[in-house]
Amino acid sequence: MKRIVYREWRLAPARYWGILGVLALMVGAGLLAFAYMEHEGHWVTGMNNAVVWGTPHVFAVFLIIASSGALNIASIGSVFRKPIYKPLGRLSGLLAMALLAGGLMVLVLDLGRPERLVVALTTYNFKSIFAWNIFLYTGFMAIVIAYLWSMADRKGDPFIRPLGTFALVWRLALTTGTGSIFGFLVARQAYDAAILGPMFVAMSFAYGLALFVLVLMFGFAEDRRPIGARMLRRLKNLLAVFVLAVLYFTLVYHLTSAYGAKDQGFEGWLLFGGGVYTFLFWVGWILLGSLVPLGILFHPVRGAEAAWVAAACVLVILGGLAALAVVIIASQAYPLQLFPGKTILESGFLDGVGGQPAPYHPTLPELLLGFGGVGLALLITAVGVRVLQFLPESLADEVLPIDEETIEQPVAKAA
């Protein structure tokens, strides 16, 4: 086995600075959108008294849970001792931190008054899941930094597995806590479900890995570094398993809701009469975000081609955004049942109004703020890969470590 060599991202300066410029423009546009909404007020957005978490929250939650999933590759390599994944551990940790930073930026700026963040960091209400998540997010960042040090410095070798195990447990708690923000809310019928915690864990695995594979492919393609068929097969099979897990939890979540009489109205509305939300669920989440990628990944020919695997990753990411839009926004748009069996004709909170769902139309500032968080995550990743030299020189089959699967195949054939 050849020794894995790490080198800097060797892009031509003009090309590299051009990429940084585009990402910086995305971040700048997001900051300008925040300044506009902060100055004018949230009335310039599509949010209202009923839908208080809009498109920026969809981006923020997506980036936060994807940060947990992006660390999967490092965990598999060090915690579960799969040597084929170890060369990608550093990039995995860097991307995890970058995605969390981007998600938190969107979250803090969308809530408004970011200067008062210090209050949230110093005043705690441990009866609130939001207070728990402050510790989970900041702790995750610190743990991943230590984890990266152990992988990048030879002095940290003895600590790689303990830190990796700690990071694994912590990120499972982080993602469960993020899903529990919605699962603990009893006021909204579509929330108030314990299964949202584990479902968000499955989502994090799928969406984080899809982002990781795209970043890996882009970085290697720009430098013309090879990704071997064995590594590509491992990554796409892993992604397919995670997408199947998301589908399973989605099925259980909606079957459970449809079984209970109190949630049948919401399920009927979402699955069959919710307009754009029904479209996002069936077309965005289920078809384009799950079934089509699975068809590509399991296809004997297309699933072995890097371009098709990249297309499947893009569809999984778009499907993830659609899924979170359904979970976060559609659940708020459905009218509150303040008095079961009664119809509220008038309300300033748009919770009755003849039983009609609350209107919500995302605006340009909301979209710009969301893409600003994506830009920040990719900007941190691009700078980190260049400065810290976290990309392996090659992932060709002949330089990858030999694992159990490779050893067992010839034995089985001989037998």
XYZ file of C-alpha atoms in Angstrom:
415
model
C 0.000 0.000 0.000
C 1.327 3.402 -0.939
C 1.403 6.209 1.583
C -1.393 8.761 1.167
C 0.059 12.160 0.255
C -1.786 15.410 0.984
C -1.091 18.476 -1.130
C -2.610 21.898 -1.630
C -5.395 22.602 -4.085
C -3.289 23.424 -7.132
C -5.611 25.688 -9.087
C -4.345 28.454 -11.329
C -4.420 31.711 -9.323
C -6.931 33.368 -11.662
C -9.262 30.387 -11.426
C -8.938 30.135 -7.643
C -9.537 33.832 -7.006
C -12.450 33.745 -9.424
C -14.099 30.989 -7.373
C -13.469 32.917 -4.154
C -14.911 36.044 -5.772
C -18.159 34.298 -6.716
C -18.522 32.842 -3.222
C -17.743 36.215 -1.636
C -20.451 37.808 -3.791
C -22.932 35.229 -2.494
C -21.991 36.064 1.091
C -22.165 39.799 0.372
C -25.609 39.458 -1.204
C -26.786 37.566 1.877
C -25.481 40.274 4.203
C -27.147 42.993 2.135
C -30.422 41.065 2.239
C -30.117 40.833 6.015
C -29.428 44.578 6.296
C -32.485 45.332 4.147
C -34.782 43.085 6.207
C -33.336 44.377 9.486
C -33.875 47.998 8.468
C -37.285 47.656 6.845
C -38.691 44.927 9.068
C -39.909 41.440 8.269
C -42.945 42.772 6.496
C -40.755 42.893 3.355
C -40.486 39.092 3.523
C -43.159 36.507 2.882
C -43.310 35.619 6.569
C -46.279 36.587 8.720
C -47.863 35.882 12.105
C -48.617 32.297 11.103
C -45.474 31.388 9.142
C -42.713 32.783 11.332
C -40.011 30.406 10.045
C -39.627 30.840 6.313
C -37.133 30.073 3.564
C -34.039 31.242 5.526
C -34.847 28.703 8.209
C -35.076 25.983 5.574
C -31.528 26.821 4.430
C -30.267 27.181 8.007
C -31.635 23.832 9.196
C -30.442 22.131 6.014
C -26.875 23.385 6.481
C -26.831 22.544 10.189
C -27.986 18.949 9.800
C -25.806 18.506 6.698
C -22.788 19.563 8.778
C -23.407 16.582 11.038
C -23.738 14.223 8.076
C -20.626 15.594 6.361
C -18.570 14.250 9.271
C -19.762 10.709 8.533
C -16.791 9.892 6.334
C -14.311 10.794 9.077
C -16.305 8.755 11.606
C -16.421 5.671 9.385
C -12.681 5.858 8.791
C -11.528 6.363 12.375
C -14.293 5.131 14.683
C -15.343 2.090 12.646
C -11.794 1.495 11.353
C -12.486 1.452 7.630
C -9.091 2.506 6.231
C -10.397 3.261 2.746
C -12.172 6.358 4.124
C -9.268 7.677 6.213
C -7.721 9.831 3.427
C -10.976 11.826 3.320
C -11.279 12.407 7.064
C -9.685 15.864 7.036
C -11.902 17.172 4.241
C -14.900 15.678 6.023
C -14.143 17.595 9.231
C -13.425 20.852 7.426
C -16.681 20.704 5.465
C -18.633 19.869 8.638
C -17.361 23.000 10.381
C -17.955 25.162 7.300
C -21.547 23.982 6.856
C -22.324 24.604 10.524
C -20.875 28.122 10.292
C -22.983 28.871 7.221
C -26.142 27.515 8.808
C -25.652 29.443 12.040
C -25.016 32.649 10.085
C -28.374 32.317 8.328
C -30.132 31.371 11.548
C -28.778 34.283 13.598
C -29.334 36.878 10.875
C -32.840 35.657 10.082
C -33.899 35.907 13.726
C -32.805 39.556 13.775
C -30.904 41.630 16.340
C -27.692 39.573 16.026
C -25.983 41.922 18.499
C -28.116 40.312 21.209
C -26.668 36.876 20.524
C -24.472 37.347 23.587
C -27.647 37.260 25.709
C -28.533 33.829 24.347
C -24.960 32.668 25.012
C -24.938 33.844 28.624
C -28.552 33.439 29.784
C -29.944 29.918 29.734
C -33.376 28.412 30.079
C -32.755 24.697 30.266
C -36.452 23.977 29.843
C -36.065 25.151 26.244
C -34.686 22.950 23.462
C -33.243 26.123 21.918
C -30.932 26.591 24.917
C -29.745 22.992 24.581
C -28.881 23.532 20.947
C -26.594 26.479 21.741
C -24.370 24.062 23.653
C -24.683 21.418 20.946
C -23.631 23.788 18.146
C -20.709 25.445 19.942
C -19.552 22.113 21.381
C -19.649 20.484 17.954
C -17.401 23.179 16.525
C -14.836 22.768 19.323
C -14.859 18.958 19.091
C -14.372 18.951 15.315
C -11.431 21.374 15.616
C -9.764 18.982 18.071
C -10.668 16.046 15.819
C -9.036 17.764 12.837
C -5.884 18.411 14.855
C -5.635 14.730 15.766
C -5.905 13.749 12.082
C -3.491 16.397 10.790
C -0.727 16.151 13.427
C 1.170 12.910 14.113
C 1.181 13.771 17.804
C -2.591 13.422 17.729
C -2.644 9.842 16.433
C -3.481 8.282 19.833
C -6.480 10.597 20.162
C -8.051 10.081 16.736
C -10.429 7.277 17.710
C -11.475 8.698 21.131
C -12.128 12.135 19.621
C -13.891 10.555 16.651
C -16.153 8.558 18.963
C -16.912 11.664 21.009
C -17.675 13.619 17.829
C -19.956 10.821 16.594
C -22.021 10.793 19.787
C -22.124 14.599 19.914
C -23.284 15.041 16.352
C -26.031 12.458 16.792
C -27.211 14.493 19.779
C -26.932 17.697 17.723
C -29.077 16.402 14.882
C -31.585 14.829 17.246
C -31.780 18.130 19.108
C -32.389 20.038 15.885
C -35.209 17.675 14.916
C -36.590 17.866 18.445
C -37.043 21.628 18.063
C -40.010 20.704 15.908
C -40.839 17.395 17.589
C -41.326 19.089 20.971
C -43.723 21.756 19.643
C -47.178 20.524 20.590
C -49.068 23.554 19.253
C -48.573 22.553 15.606
C -50.213 19.302 14.534
C -47.541 18.426 11.992
C -44.790 18.853 14.561
C -45.349 17.181 17.953
C -43.804 13.887 16.785
C -40.901 12.124 18.494
C -39.888 10.473 15.211
C -38.687 13.835 13.862
C -35.496 13.420 15.920
C -34.289 10.167 14.292
C -35.678 11.269 10.928
C -33.439 14.342 11.040
C -30.492 12.075 11.850
C -31.183 10.051 8.686
C -31.606 13.272 6.719
C -28.270 14.552 7.970
C -26.507 11.410 6.764
C -27.993 11.683 3.266
C -27.707 15.440 2.716
C -24.279 15.781 4.328
C -22.840 12.951 2.259
C -24.367 14.339 -0.957
C -22.702 17.697 -0.315
C -19.435 16.008 0.597
C -19.364 13.963 -2.609
C -20.029 17.056 -4.739
C -17.272 19.061 -3.011
C -14.872 16.117 -3.371
C -15.668 15.653 -7.063
C -15.334 19.356 -7.814
C -12.015 19.659 -6.002
C -10.551 16.604 -7.701
C -11.898 17.542 -11.140
C -10.381 21.028 -10.962
C -6.971 19.538 -10.146
C -7.449 16.531 -12.439
C -6.867 14.165 -9.558
C -8.298 10.649 -9.980
C -11.115 9.113 -7.958
C -10.969 5.353 -8.318
C -13.944 3.135 -9.098
C -13.712 1.487 -5.682
C -14.041 4.771 -3.788
C -16.838 5.976 -6.062
C -18.716 2.695 -5.553
C -18.386 2.950 -1.773
C -19.619 6.545 -1.642
C -22.603 6.049 -3.937
C -23.703 2.865 -2.150
C -23.472 4.661 1.184
C -25.559 7.528 -0.175
C -28.199 5.107 -1.473
C -28.517 3.470 1.962
C -28.996 6.864 3.630
C -31.623 7.957 1.091
C -33.494 4.708 1.741
C -33.334 5.435 5.488
C -34.891 8.871 4.925
C -37.662 7.269 2.863
C -38.332 4.761 5.639
C -38.679 7.411 8.337
C -40.815 9.532 6.013
C -43.194 6.602 5.515
C -43.430 5.864 9.234
C -43.887 9.556 10.086
C -46.819 10.049 7.713
C -48.424 6.668 8.412
C -48.353 7.469 12.123
C -49.915 10.887 11.534
C -52.564 9.469 9.205
C -53.474 6.772 11.739
C -54.412 9.260 14.461
C -57.753 11.015 13.965
C -56.441 14.365 15.167
C -53.850 14.563 12.365
C -55.860 13.116 9.499
C -56.981 16.553 8.367
C -53.411 17.755 8.044
C -52.259 14.594 6.266
C -55.095 14.774 3.783
C -54.339 18.421 3.091
C -50.585 17.912 2.702
C -50.707 14.743 0.598
C -53.597 15.631 -1.674
C -54.831 19.217 -1.361
C -51.948 21.393 -0.197
C -51.144 23.016 -3.540
C -47.461 23.913 -3.719
C -46.717 21.941 -0.551
C -48.230 18.793 -2.045
C -46.088 19.363 -5.137
C -42.967 19.833 -3.018
C -43.730 16.648 -1.116
C -44.497 14.280 -3.987
C -42.336 15.754 -6.756
C -39.525 17.437 -4.823
C -39.084 15.194 -1.789
C -40.269 11.739 -2.930
C -39.754 11.619 -6.711
C -36.792 13.861 -7.585
C -35.188 13.813 -4.143
C -35.457 10.084 -3.425
C -36.718 7.715 -6.117
C -34.813 9.160 -9.092
C -31.470 9.317 -7.211
C -31.995 5.740 -6.012
C -32.645 4.648 -9.581
C -29.387 6.278 -10.670
C -27.295 4.976 -7.775
C -28.506 1.394 -8.111
C -28.281 1.358 -11.899
C -25.542 -1.097 -12.965
C -24.133 1.288 -15.603
C -25.138 4.845 -14.638
C -24.308 4.218 -11.004
C -20.667 3.601 -11.916
C -20.258 6.917 -13.771
C -19.071 9.950 -11.810
C -21.282 12.400 -13.736
C -24.438 10.428 -12.937
C -23.459 10.039 -9.292
C -22.955 13.812 -9.121
C -26.408 14.317 -10.677
C -27.902 12.015 -8.032
C -26.192 14.079 -5.305
C -27.645 17.303 -6.721
C -31.130 15.755 -6.749
C -30.735 14.553 -3.150
C -29.765 18.078 -2.072
C -32.677 19.699 -3.910
C -34.986 17.051 -2.498
C -33.629 17.828 0.977
C -34.508 21.497 0.622
C -37.995 20.511 -0.564
C -38.347 18.106 2.373
C -37.413 20.743 4.933
C -39.723 23.259 3.273
C -42.551 20.771 3.755
C -41.592 19.971 7.347
C -40.964 23.570 8.428
C -43.214 25.810 6.313
C -46.188 23.607 5.403
C -46.609 22.638 9.043
C -46.995 26.303 9.965
C -49.232 27.161 7.026
C -51.857 24.605 8.059
C -54.419 26.397 10.287
C -54.148 25.881 14.023
C -56.875 23.837 15.678
C -57.504 26.095 18.676
C -61.011 24.769 19.265
C -61.419 21.256 17.785
C -64.686 20.859 15.923
C -65.198 24.631 15.700
C -64.416 27.085 12.892
C -62.705 30.364 13.741
C -63.893 33.014 11.315
C -61.533 35.862 12.221
C -58.093 35.986 13.762
C -55.133 38.316 13.547
C -52.862 35.301 13.539
C -54.415 33.762 10.428
C -55.050 30.553 12.338
C -58.700 30.257 11.442
C -59.847 32.402 8.531
C -62.415 29.924 7.314
C -60.009 27.016 7.871
C -57.763 28.141 5.005
C -53.972 27.667 5.149
C -51.880 30.747 5.823
C -50.363 32.397 2.739
C -46.601 32.371 2.314
C -44.539 33.380 -0.702
C -40.728 33.483 -0.358
C -39.151 36.772 -1.374
C -35.794 37.617 -2.945
C -34.175 38.815 0.327
C -35.011 35.494 1.978
C -33.474 33.520 -0.869
C -30.369 35.716 -0.929
C -29.857 35.260 2.803
C -30.152 31.487 2.434
C -27.697 31.333 -0.460
C -25.396 33.636 1.519
C -25.053 30.890 4.126
C -24.267 28.353 1.408
C -21.668 30.749 -0.001
C -20.018 31.178 3.407
C -19.785 27.409 3.911
C -18.198 26.883 0.495
C -15.895 29.894 0.957
C -14.529 28.489 4.230
C -14.082 25.102 2.558
C -12.259 26.535 -0.467
C -9.862 28.571 1.685
C -9.308 25.702 4.121
C -8.541 23.166 1.405
C -6.023 25.515 -0.185
C -4.277 26.620 3.014
C -4.410 23.430 5.093
C -3.733 20.982 2.241
C -6.579 18.628 3.159
C -7.032 17.014 -0.267
C -5.251 13.692 -0.846
C -3.072 13.562 -3.946
C -5.029 10.656 -5.401
C -7.928 8.326 -4.660
C -7.069 5.881 -7.423
C -7.629 2.228 -6.617
C -3.922 1.396 -6.526
C -3.137 3.904 -3.740
C -6.159 3.277 -1.520
C -5.760 1.124 1.599
C -6.831 -2.503 1.267
C -9.941 -3.234 3.314
C -11.834 -6.355 4.324
C -14.018 -6.388 1.221
C -11.001 -6.393 -1.108
C -9.322 -9.184 0.854
C -12.386 -11.405 1.051
C -13.342 -11.286 -2.638
C -10.394 -13.382 -3.983
C -10.853 -15.892 -1.145
C -14.508 -16.323 -2.012
C -13.683 -16.807 -5.694
C -11.013 -19.364 -4.880
C -13.405 -21.283 -2.658
